[in-house]
Short mmCIF file of C-alpha atoms and ligand atoms in Angstrom, two decimals:
data_model
loop_
_atom_site.label_atom_id
_atom_site.label_comp_id
_atom_site.label_asym_id
_atom_site.label_seq_id
_atom_site.Cartn_x
_atom_site.Cartn_y
_atom_site.Cartn_z
CA MET A 1310 0.00 0.00 0.00
CA LYS A 1311 1.32 3.43 -1.01
CA THR A 1312 0.25 6.71 0.57
CA VAL A 1313 -0.48 10.06 -1.05
CA LEU A 1314 -0.61 12.89 1.48
CA SER A 1315 -2.46 15.95 0.12
CA VAL A 1316 -2.09 19.40 1.62
CA VAL A 1317 -4.93 21.89 2.05
CA GLY A 1318 -4.69 25.17 3.92
CA ALA A 1319 -6.44 28.11 2.30
CA ARG A 1320 -9.90 28.51 0.72
CA PRO A 1321 -8.93 27.79 -2.90
CA ASN A 1322 -7.26 24.50 -1.92
CA PHE A 1323 -10.38 22.61 -0.84
CA MET A 1324 -12.14 22.63 -4.23
CA LYS A 1325 -8.90 21.42 -5.86
CA ILE A 1326 -8.27 18.47 -3.53
CA ALA A 1327 -11.92 17.30 -3.30
CA PRO A 1328 -12.11 15.90 -6.87
CA ILE A 1329 -8.69 14.28 -6.47
CA ASP A 1330 -9.84 12.58 -3.28
CA ARG A 1331 -12.85 11.25 -5.18
CA ALA A 1332 -10.76 10.16 -8.19
CA LEU A 1333 -8.31 8.25 -5.97
CA ARG A 1334 -11.07 6.14 -4.37
CA PRO A 1335 -11.16 3.46 -7.12
CA TYR A 1336 -7.45 2.88 -6.43
CA ALA A 1337 -7.93 2.51 -2.68
CA ARG A 1338 -6.62 -1.06 -2.62
CA ASP A 1339 -3.18 0.18 -3.69
CA LEU A 1340 -3.19 3.86 -2.82
CA GLN A 1341 -4.21 5.38 0.48
CA HIS A 1342 -5.19 9.06 0.33
CA GLN A 1343 -4.63 11.23 3.39
CA ILE A 1344 -5.29 14.93 3.88
CA CYS A 1345 -3.32 17.40 5.99
CA HIS A 1346 -4.95 20.76 6.78
CA THR A 1347 -2.34 23.33 7.72
CA GLY A 1348 -4.88 25.71 9.30
CA GLN A 1349 -3.72 28.68 7.19
CA HIS A 1350 -7.41 29.55 6.87
CA TYR A 1351 -9.48 28.72 9.94
CA ASP A 1352 -12.72 30.77 10.03
CA GLU A 1353 -15.70 28.49 9.58
CA LYS A 1354 -16.62 30.32 6.36
CA MET A 1355 -13.07 30.08 4.97
CA SER A 1356 -12.54 26.41 5.80
CA LYS A 1357 -15.09 24.13 7.51
CA VAL A 1358 -17.99 25.02 5.20
CA PHE A 1359 -16.04 23.60 2.24
CA PHE A 1360 -15.68 20.17 3.82
CA SER A 1361 -19.44 19.77 3.99
CA ASP A 1362 -20.16 21.54 0.68
CA LEU A 1363 -17.61 19.44 -1.20
CA GLY A 1364 -18.03 16.14 0.65
CA LEU A 1365 -14.36 16.26 1.59
CA PRO A 1366 -13.45 13.85 4.41
CA ALA A 1367 -12.17 15.34 7.68
CA PRO A 1368 -8.41 15.87 7.53
CA ASP A 1369 -6.18 13.08 8.86
CA PHE A 1370 -3.82 15.73 10.24
CA HIS A 1371 -4.50 19.29 11.34
CA LEU A 1372 -1.55 21.61 11.95
CA GLY A 1373 -3.54 24.60 13.28
CA VAL A 1374 -0.93 27.18 12.27
CA GLY A 1375 -3.23 30.20 11.76
CA SER A 1376 -2.17 33.63 10.51
CA GLY A 1377 1.14 35.46 10.66
CA SER A 1378 3.71 37.24 8.52
CA HIS A 1379 4.91 35.29 5.49
CA ALA A 1380 8.00 34.02 7.30
CA GLU A 1381 6.10 33.17 10.49
CA GLN A 1382 3.30 31.36 8.70
CA THR A 1383 5.55 29.49 6.25
CA ALA A 1384 7.98 28.51 9.00
CA ARG A 1385 5.24 27.33 11.36
CA ILE A 1386 3.74 25.17 8.62
CA MET A 1387 7.18 23.72 7.87
CA VAL A 1388 7.92 22.85 11.50
CA GLU A 1389 4.55 21.18 12.03
CA PHE A 1390 4.39 19.48 8.64
CA GLU A 1391 7.86 17.99 9.10
CA LYS A 1392 6.63 16.17 12.22
CA VAL A 1393 3.70 14.71 10.27
CA ALA A 1394 5.83 13.75 7.26
CA LEU A 1395 8.46 12.08 9.44
CA ALA A 1396 5.91 10.04 11.35
CA ASP A 1397 3.68 9.25 8.38
CA ARG A 1398 6.35 8.75 5.68
CA PRO A 1399 3.99 9.20 2.71
CA ASP A 1400 5.13 8.05 -0.73
CA LEU A 1401 4.14 11.37 -2.25
CA VAL A 1402 3.11 14.80 -1.01
CA LEU A 1403 0.52 16.47 -3.23
CA VAL A 1404 0.20 20.26 -3.12
CA VAL A 1405 -2.12 22.56 -5.07
CA GLY A 1406 -2.04 26.18 -6.19
CA ASP A 1407 0.26 28.90 -4.92
CA VAL A 1408 -0.44 29.68 -1.25
CA ASN A 1409 2.05 29.63 1.62
CA SER A 1410 0.92 26.13 2.62
CA THR A 1411 1.86 24.93 -0.88
CA VAL A 1412 5.46 26.12 -0.78
CA ALA A 1413 6.03 25.26 2.89
CA CYS A 1414 4.99 21.62 2.55
CA SER A 1415 6.84 21.21 -0.76
CA LEU A 1416 10.06 22.36 0.88
CA VAL A 1417 9.63 19.97 3.78
CA ALA A 1418 8.85 17.00 1.55
CA ALA A 1419 11.70 17.69 -0.88
CA LYS A 1420 14.22 17.84 1.97
CA LEU A 1421 12.93 14.54 3.35
CA GLN A 1422 13.29 13.11 -0.18
CA ILE A 1423 9.57 12.51 -0.45
CA PRO A 1424 8.41 13.10 -4.04
CA VAL A 1425 6.23 16.19 -4.55
CA GLY A 1426 3.28 16.54 -6.93
CA HIS A 1427 2.17 20.07 -7.80
CA VAL A 1428 -1.30 20.62 -9.17
CA GLU A 1429 -1.57 23.89 -11.17
CA ALA A 1430 2.11 23.91 -12.06
CA GLY A 1431 3.69 26.30 -14.54
CA LEU A 1432 1.43 29.31 -14.05
CA ARG A 1433 3.41 32.58 -14.02
CA SER A 1434 2.31 36.20 -13.58
CA TRP A 1435 5.91 37.40 -14.07
CA ASP A 1436 5.31 39.67 -11.10
CA ARG A 1437 7.50 38.88 -8.12
CA THR A 1438 5.77 41.50 -5.96
CA MET A 1439 2.99 38.88 -5.73
CA PRO A 1440 3.82 36.46 -2.90
CA GLU A 1441 2.09 33.71 -4.88
CA GLU A 1442 4.57 34.08 -7.76
CA ILE A 1443 7.47 33.23 -5.41
CA ASN A 1444 5.47 30.26 -4.12
CA ARG A 1445 4.83 29.03 -7.69
CA ILE A 1446 8.45 29.27 -8.78
CA VAL A 1447 9.84 27.54 -5.69
CA THR A 1448 7.20 24.80 -5.68
CA ASP A 1449 7.67 24.01 -9.36
CA SER A 1450 11.44 23.86 -8.95
CA LEU A 1451 11.00 21.19 -6.24
CA ALA A 1452 8.20 19.15 -7.80
CA ASP A 1453 8.62 15.71 -9.34
CA TYR A 1454 5.13 15.64 -10.89
CA LEU A 1455 3.94 18.90 -12.45
CA PHE A 1456 0.24 18.82 -13.31
CA VAL A 1457 -0.61 21.62 -15.73
CA THR A 1458 -3.94 23.36 -16.43
CA GLU A 1459 -3.26 25.38 -19.58
CA GLN A 1460 -0.87 25.79 -22.51
CA SER A 1461 1.01 28.73 -20.93
CA GLY A 1462 1.99 26.42 -18.07
CA LEU A 1463 3.53 23.95 -20.51
CA ASP A 1464 5.39 26.76 -22.29
CA ASN A 1465 6.69 28.26 -19.06
CA LEU A 1466 7.98 24.96 -17.66
CA SER A 1467 9.64 24.12 -20.96
CA ARG A 1468 11.32 27.54 -20.99
CA GLU A 1469 12.51 26.95 -17.43
CA GLY A 1470 14.11 23.66 -18.47
CA VAL A 1471 11.86 21.30 -16.50
CA ALA A 1472 12.29 17.73 -17.77
CA PRO A 1473 9.31 16.95 -20.05
CA GLU A 1474 8.71 13.56 -18.42
CA LYS A 1475 7.81 15.33 -15.16
CA VAL A 1476 5.15 17.49 -16.84
CA HIS A 1477 1.56 16.29 -17.30
CA PHE A 1478 -1.10 18.34 -19.08
CA VAL A 1479 -4.21 17.25 -17.21
CA GLY A 1480 -6.59 20.22 -17.28
CA ASN A 1481 -8.14 21.99 -14.34
CA VAL A 1482 -9.27 20.26 -11.14
CA MET A 1483 -11.04 23.40 -9.91
CA ILE A 1484 -13.30 23.01 -12.95
CA ASP A 1485 -13.89 19.36 -11.99
CA SER A 1486 -15.34 20.61 -8.71
CA LEU A 1487 -17.39 23.27 -10.43
CA ALA A 1488 -18.85 20.79 -12.93
CA GLN A 1489 -19.60 18.30 -10.15
CA HIS A 1490 -21.44 20.85 -8.00
CA LEU A 1491 -23.34 22.98 -10.50
CA GLU A 1492 -26.47 20.88 -10.21
CA LYS A 1493 -26.41 21.15 -6.43
CA ALA A 1494 -26.05 24.93 -6.83
CA GLN A 1495 -29.49 24.97 -8.51
CA SER A 1496 -31.02 24.22 -5.12
CA SER A 1497 -29.17 27.04 -3.34
CA GLU A 1498 -31.52 29.54 -1.71
CA ILE A 1499 -29.07 32.43 -1.85
CA LEU A 1500 -30.66 34.33 -4.75
CA LYS A 1501 -34.03 34.10 -3.07
CA THR A 1502 -32.61 35.12 0.32
CA LEU A 1503 -30.92 38.16 -1.19
CA ASN A 1504 -33.92 38.94 -3.40
CA LEU A 1505 -31.85 38.74 -6.58
CA THR A 1506 -33.07 38.24 -10.13
CA PRO A 1507 -30.64 36.27 -12.35
CA GLY A 1508 -28.67 38.47 -14.73
CA THR A 1509 -29.27 41.74 -12.86
CA TYR A 1510 -26.41 42.00 -10.39
CA VAL A 1511 -22.63 42.20 -10.04
CA VAL A 1512 -20.63 39.87 -7.74
CA VAL A 1513 -17.42 41.28 -6.26
CA THR A 1514 -14.52 39.53 -4.51
CA LEU A 1515 -11.28 41.24 -3.53
CA HIS A 1516 -8.37 40.13 -1.40
CA ARG A 1517 -5.04 40.84 -3.13
CA PRO A 1518 -2.76 42.81 -0.79
CA SER A 1519 -2.05 45.23 -3.67
CA ASN A 1520 -5.78 46.09 -3.90
CA VAL A 1521 -6.89 46.00 -0.28
CA ASP A 1522 -3.97 46.69 2.06
CA SER A 1523 -3.39 50.40 1.33
CA PHE A 1524 -5.82 53.27 1.90
CA GLU A 1525 -5.41 54.59 -1.67
CA GLY A 1526 -5.99 51.16 -3.22
CA LEU A 1527 -9.01 50.34 -1.11
CA GLN A 1528 -10.59 53.79 -1.36
CA GLY A 1529 -10.31 53.65 -5.15
CA THR A 1530 -12.02 50.27 -5.15
CA VAL A 1531 -14.82 51.42 -2.83
CA ASN A 1532 -15.42 54.42 -5.14
CA LEU A 1533 -15.55 52.09 -8.15
CA LEU A 1534 -18.09 49.84 -6.41
CA ASN A 1535 -20.23 52.82 -5.41
CA THR A 1536 -20.35 54.03 -9.02
CA LEU A 1537 -21.16 50.52 -10.28
CA ALA A 1538 -23.90 50.29 -7.67
CA SER A 1539 -25.74 53.17 -9.35
CA HIS A 1540 -26.12 50.84 -12.38
CA ARG A 1541 -26.61 47.41 -10.79
CA ARG A 1542 -27.06 45.79 -7.44
CA VAL A 1543 -23.63 44.75 -6.09
CA ILE A 1544 -23.12 41.61 -3.97
CA PHE A 1545 -19.80 41.59 -2.13
CA PRO A 1546 -18.82 38.61 0.07
CA VAL A 1547 -15.91 40.14 1.96
CA HIS A 1548 -12.68 38.19 2.49
CA PRO A 1549 -11.34 38.45 6.09
CA ARG A 1550 -8.17 40.26 4.93
CA THR A 1551 -10.34 42.86 3.20
CA LEU A 1552 -12.71 43.20 6.16
CA LYS A 1553 -9.78 43.84 8.49
CA SER A 1554 -8.43 46.46 6.12
CA LEU A 1555 -11.82 48.16 5.62
CA GLU A 1556 -12.17 48.44 9.39
CA GLN A 1557 -8.60 49.59 10.07
CA LEU A 1558 -8.68 52.18 7.28
CA GLY A 1559 -12.10 53.55 8.27
CA LEU A 1560 -13.79 52.56 4.99
CA ARG A 1561 -16.26 49.97 6.30
CA SER A 1562 -19.21 52.41 6.31
CA LYS A 1563 -18.52 54.01 2.92
CA PHE A 1564 -20.54 51.61 0.77
CA SER A 1565 -23.70 52.80 -0.99
CA SER A 1566 -27.00 51.18 -0.03
CA ASN A 1567 -27.15 49.24 -3.31
CA ILE A 1568 -24.10 47.23 -2.20
CA THR A 1569 -24.81 44.15 -0.08
CA THR A 1570 -21.74 43.11 1.87
CA LEU A 1571 -21.72 39.56 3.23
CA GLU A 1572 -19.41 37.27 5.11
CA PRO A 1573 -17.59 34.87 2.75
CA VAL A 1574 -20.18 32.45 1.40
CA GLY A 1575 -20.00 28.67 1.09
CA TYR A 1576 -19.04 27.01 -2.19
CA ILE A 1577 -22.51 25.96 -3.34
CA ASP A 1578 -24.03 29.38 -2.64
CA PHE A 1579 -21.08 31.10 -4.29
CA LEU A 1580 -21.48 29.00 -7.45
CA ALA A 1581 -25.17 29.93 -7.57
CA LEU A 1582 -24.26 33.61 -7.18
CA ILE A 1583 -21.62 33.71 -9.92
CA GLU A 1584 -23.49 31.49 -12.37
CA HIS A 1585 -26.35 33.98 -12.54
CA ALA A 1586 -24.35 37.22 -12.29
CA ASP A 1587 -24.33 39.81 -15.04
CA LEU A 1588 -20.71 40.53 -14.22
CA ILE A 1589 -18.04 39.40 -11.76
CA LEU A 1590 -15.46 41.91 -10.55
CA THR A 1591 -12.54 40.20 -8.85
CA ASP A 1592 -8.84 39.86 -8.17
CA SER A 1593 -9.10 36.14 -7.39
CA GLY A 1594 -7.07 33.55 -9.27
CA GLY A 1595 -9.65 30.78 -9.31
CA ILE A 1596 -12.69 32.93 -10.05
CA GLN A 1597 -11.11 34.03 -13.36
CA GLU A 1598 -11.20 30.34 -14.34
CA GLU A 1599 -14.65 29.57 -12.98
CA SER A 1600 -16.18 32.52 -14.85
CA THR A 1601 -14.51 31.39 -18.08
CA TYR A 1602 -16.03 27.92 -17.69
CA LEU A 1603 -19.45 29.41 -16.93
CA GLY A 1604 -19.22 31.95 -19.77
CA VAL A 1605 -19.89 34.78 -17.31
CA GLN A 1606 -18.16 38.13 -17.92
CA CYS A 1607 -15.30 38.68 -15.46
CA VAL A 1608 -13.37 41.91 -14.90
CA THR A 1609 -10.06 41.27 -13.17
CA LEU A 1610 -8.64 44.17 -11.17
CA ARG A 1611 -4.99 43.25 -11.59
CA PRO A 1612 -2.16 44.34 -13.89
CA ASN A 1613 -1.36 40.75 -14.88
CA THR A 1614 -2.69 37.22 -14.69
CA GLU A 1615 -0.94 33.89 -14.32
CA ARG A 1616 -3.98 32.38 -16.09
CA PRO A 1617 -3.74 34.03 -19.53
CA ILE A 1618 -6.02 31.50 -21.21
CA THR A 1619 -8.97 33.05 -19.38
CA VAL A 1620 -8.27 36.24 -21.36
CA SER A 1621 -7.26 34.74 -24.70
CA MET A 1622 -10.03 32.11 -24.83
CA GLY A 1623 -12.36 32.90 -21.98
CA THR A 1624 -14.58 35.71 -20.74
CA ASN A 1625 -11.99 37.42 -18.57
CA HIS A 1626 -11.14 41.13 -19.07
CA LEU A 1627 -7.83 42.09 -17.47
CA VAL A 1628 -8.16 45.80 -16.71
CA GLY A 1629 -5.23 46.69 -14.43
CA VAL A 1630 -5.75 48.83 -11.36
CA ASN A 1631 -6.72 52.13 -12.99
CA MET A 1632 -10.23 52.51 -11.60
CA GLU A 1633 -11.46 54.82 -14.37
CA HIS A 1634 -10.50 52.27 -17.00
CA ALA A 1635 -12.00 49.46 -14.91
CA LEU A 1636 -15.28 51.36 -14.64
CA GLU A 1637 -15.34 52.05 -18.38
CA VAL A 1638 -14.93 48.32 -19.14
CA CYS A 1639 -17.57 47.32 -16.57
CA LEU A 1640 -20.10 49.80 -17.96
CA LYS A 1641 -19.51 48.62 -21.52
CA ILE A 1642 -20.15 45.03 -20.44
CA LEU A 1643 -23.26 45.99 -18.51
CA GLY A 1644 -24.37 47.89 -21.62
CA GLY A 1645 -24.22 44.63 -23.59
CA GLU A 1646 -20.69 44.52 -25.05
CA LYS A 1647 -19.93 40.99 -23.89
CA LYS A 1648 -16.99 38.82 -24.82
CA GLN A 1649 -17.77 35.45 -26.36
CA GLY A 1650 -15.66 32.78 -24.64
CA THR A 1651 -14.73 29.14 -25.17
CA VAL A 1652 -13.92 26.52 -22.53
CA PRO A 1653 -10.15 25.78 -22.64
CA PRO A 1654 -8.81 22.34 -23.63
CA LEU A 1655 -9.14 19.59 -21.00
CA TRP A 1656 -11.33 21.70 -18.70
CA ASP A 1657 -13.76 18.84 -19.02
CA GLY A 1658 -14.38 17.67 -15.45
CA LYS A 1659 -11.96 14.74 -15.76
CA SER A 1660 -8.66 16.32 -14.68
CA ALA A 1661 -8.58 14.67 -11.26
CA GLU A 1662 -9.13 11.27 -12.90
CA ARG A 1663 -6.08 11.92 -15.07
CA ILE A 1664 -4.01 12.85 -12.02
CA ALA A 1665 -5.19 9.79 -10.09
CA ALA A 1666 -4.33 7.47 -13.00
CA ILE A 1667 -0.85 8.97 -13.32
CA LEU A 1668 -0.17 8.70 -9.58
CA HIS A 1669 -1.44 5.15 -9.43
CA ALA A 1670 0.57 4.03 -12.45
CA SER A 1671 3.67 5.65 -11.09
CA LEU A 1672 3.43 4.76 -7.40
CA ALA A 1673 1.57 1.46 -7.44
CA GLY A 1674 2.67 -0.02 -10.69
CA ASN A 1675 0.19 -1.08 -13.32
CA GLY A 1676 -1.86 2.01 -14.12
CA LYS A 1677 -5.18 0.15 -13.93
CA ALA A 1678 -7.85 1.05 -11.38
CA SER A 1679 -8.62 -1.83 -9.04
CA SER A 1680 -11.99 -1.95 -7.34
CA SER A 1681 -11.76 -1.71 -3.57
C1 LIG B 84 -4.18 33.62 1.02
C2 LIG B 84 -3.14 33.31 -0.04
C3 LIG B 84 -3.61 33.83 -1.39
C4 LIG B 84 -4.98 33.29 -1.72
C5 LIG B 84 -5.96 33.57 -0.60
C6 LIG B 84 -7.25 32.89 -0.89
C7 LIG B 84 -0.77 33.30 0.59
C8 LIG B 84 0.48 34.06 0.58
N1 LIG B 84 -1.88 33.99 0.27
O1 LIG B 84 -4.29 35.03 1.13
O2 LIG B 84 -2.71 33.42 -2.40
O3 LIG B 84 -5.42 33.88 -2.93
O4 LIG B 84 -5.43 33.06 0.64
O5 LIG B 84 -8.31 33.34 -0.12
O6 LIG B 84 -0.76 32.13 0.90
N2 LIG B 84 -7.85 35.73 8.17
C9 LIG B 84 -8.92 35.51 9.00
N3 LIG B 84 -9.49 34.27 9.00
C10 LIG B 84 -9.05 33.24 8.24
C11 LIG B 84 -7.95 33.46 7.42
C12 LIG B 84 -7.34 34.72 7.39
O7 LIG B 84 -9.37 36.40 9.70
O8 LIG B 84 -9.63 32.14 8.29
C13 LIG B 84 -7.25 37.09 8.12
C14 LIG B 84 -6.09 37.26 9.10
O9 LIG B 84 -6.15 38.57 9.56
C15 LIG B 84 -4.88 37.10 8.19
C16 LIG B 84 -5.37 37.66 6.87
O10 LIG B 84 -6.74 37.31 6.80
O11 LIG B 84 -3.76 37.77 8.67
C17 LIG B 84 -4.63 37.10 5.66
O12 LIG B 84 -4.63 35.66 5.65
P1 LIG B 84 -3.49 34.85 4.87
O13 LIG B 84 -3.81 33.41 4.84
O14 LIG B 84 -2.14 35.25 5.37
O15 LIG B 84 -3.55 35.45 3.41
P2 LIG B 84 -4.80 35.69 2.47
O16 LIG B 84 -4.89 37.15 2.19
O17 LIG B 84 -6.00 34.99 3.02
N1 LIG B 85 -15.34 31.20 -3.14
C1 LIG B 85 -16.35 30.82 -2.27
N2 LIG B 85 -16.95 31.78 -1.50
C2 LIG B 85 -16.61 33.10 -1.57
C3 LIG B 85 -15.59 33.48 -2.48
C4 LIG B 85 -14.96 32.49 -3.23
O1 LIG B 85 -16.69 29.64 -2.19
O2 LIG B 85 -17.20 33.92 -0.85
C5 LIG B 85 -14.64 30.15 -3.93
C6 LIG B 85 -14.60 30.37 -5.42
O3 LIG B 85 -15.73 29.80 -6.06
C7 LIG B 85 -13.32 29.65 -5.82
C8 LIG B 85 -12.42 29.87 -4.61
O4 LIG B 85 -13.27 30.19 -3.53
O5 LIG B 85 -13.59 28.26 -5.97
C9 LIG B 85 -11.43 30.99 -4.88
O6 LIG B 85 -10.80 31.34 -3.71
P1 LIG B 85 -10.06 32.74 -3.51
O7 LIG B 85 -10.59 33.76 -4.45
O8 LIG B 85 -10.10 33.04 -2.06
O9 LIG B 85 -8.55 32.34 -3.84
P2 LIG B 85 -7.61 32.48 -5.13
O10 LIG B 85 -8.22 31.63 -6.20
O11 LIG B 85 -7.52 33.93 -5.49
O12 LIG B 85 -6.29 31.99 -4.67
#
């Protein structure tokens, strides 16, 4: 019996590991799947809600590290994860995305000579002021299995000299989760609760330090939302980093009455919200991809994206952080100038199955699923 130990820590990790957990089940006779939650995110609405919404089993290990500076958080995860890895001796550590938990656990595993698999490898924003870009580069340089979501990832890894046999173009596991849960989202009550008519509102999410940590950045965004709110109802589930900043910078009470601020919402409710939105305004990584799959217009308040296929093929509009330009683009979209998108290759709901088959073939030998 071989063991795959997957790491989750922050909100976008849960919907990436859940389909992999499901896809590994047919191989359970040969491959045991365990989950370690670092505790990077810990509020019920940033963590626990996703276990029930996604049918993710309770973690086998919980590190409880919580928040801190980058060094504190990364170091705490490393210290605690090393204890787990030493005692558990998994045959592979699987990490997803680009958060501090991803890089911390990759470093620990690599130094213990435990192979590392990285899901969402090869994405690059080319912007090292983004902490996630450092996490991506370091994780990819340590990984033995690099699972790629889009062509740019293949190009970037090839340019960086990664051995081709380590690289696997599998598609997008976050889209697996989305496809698996869309039907369930039809029974969400959130539109009714918020008195929303499909196609008549804007959903906003913001949490990038560059947008929410400074007074100038956040004030500009609040002004943009207030102007948008004179055209459409705005629904804004507020990330805890952003809430803290709004409170500390005295901007919490500056929203117009047509803006509904909420606590972060669970996965199923969030899918229902974005599926029926007229427009999504965001700086999230994953939501750029989800909107592309759903064909919903997305305006991304960032100067760059590590997911360029969402712009070249999908419905994403990358507008930078000039709020006047962002408003102009939003108003054009709301006026009917919508981008026609296509779903990128291999975003077909089967990416986790591809990953599971590769891991099984490589770790347990014959590549065929055995019924458990
Ligand atoms: C992290 C990731 C980011 C990802 C985002 C997803 C890193 C470097 N950043 O950013 O890539 O896009 O998660 O949501 O890994 N907080 C709470 N409750 C929580 C979690 C956080 O109140 O459950 C507050 C704390 O004040 C904390 C702050 O949010 O200091 C930031 O949390 P942290 O995990 O450091 O970074 P995020 O901004 O959430
Ligand atoms: N999401 C959610 N509730 C929310 C906001 C986001 O369930 O209130 C989901 C969203 O559908 C996506 C993931 O969280 O699957 C994205 O997480 P986030 O934007 O925090 O992280 P990023 O992708 O930017 O790293």
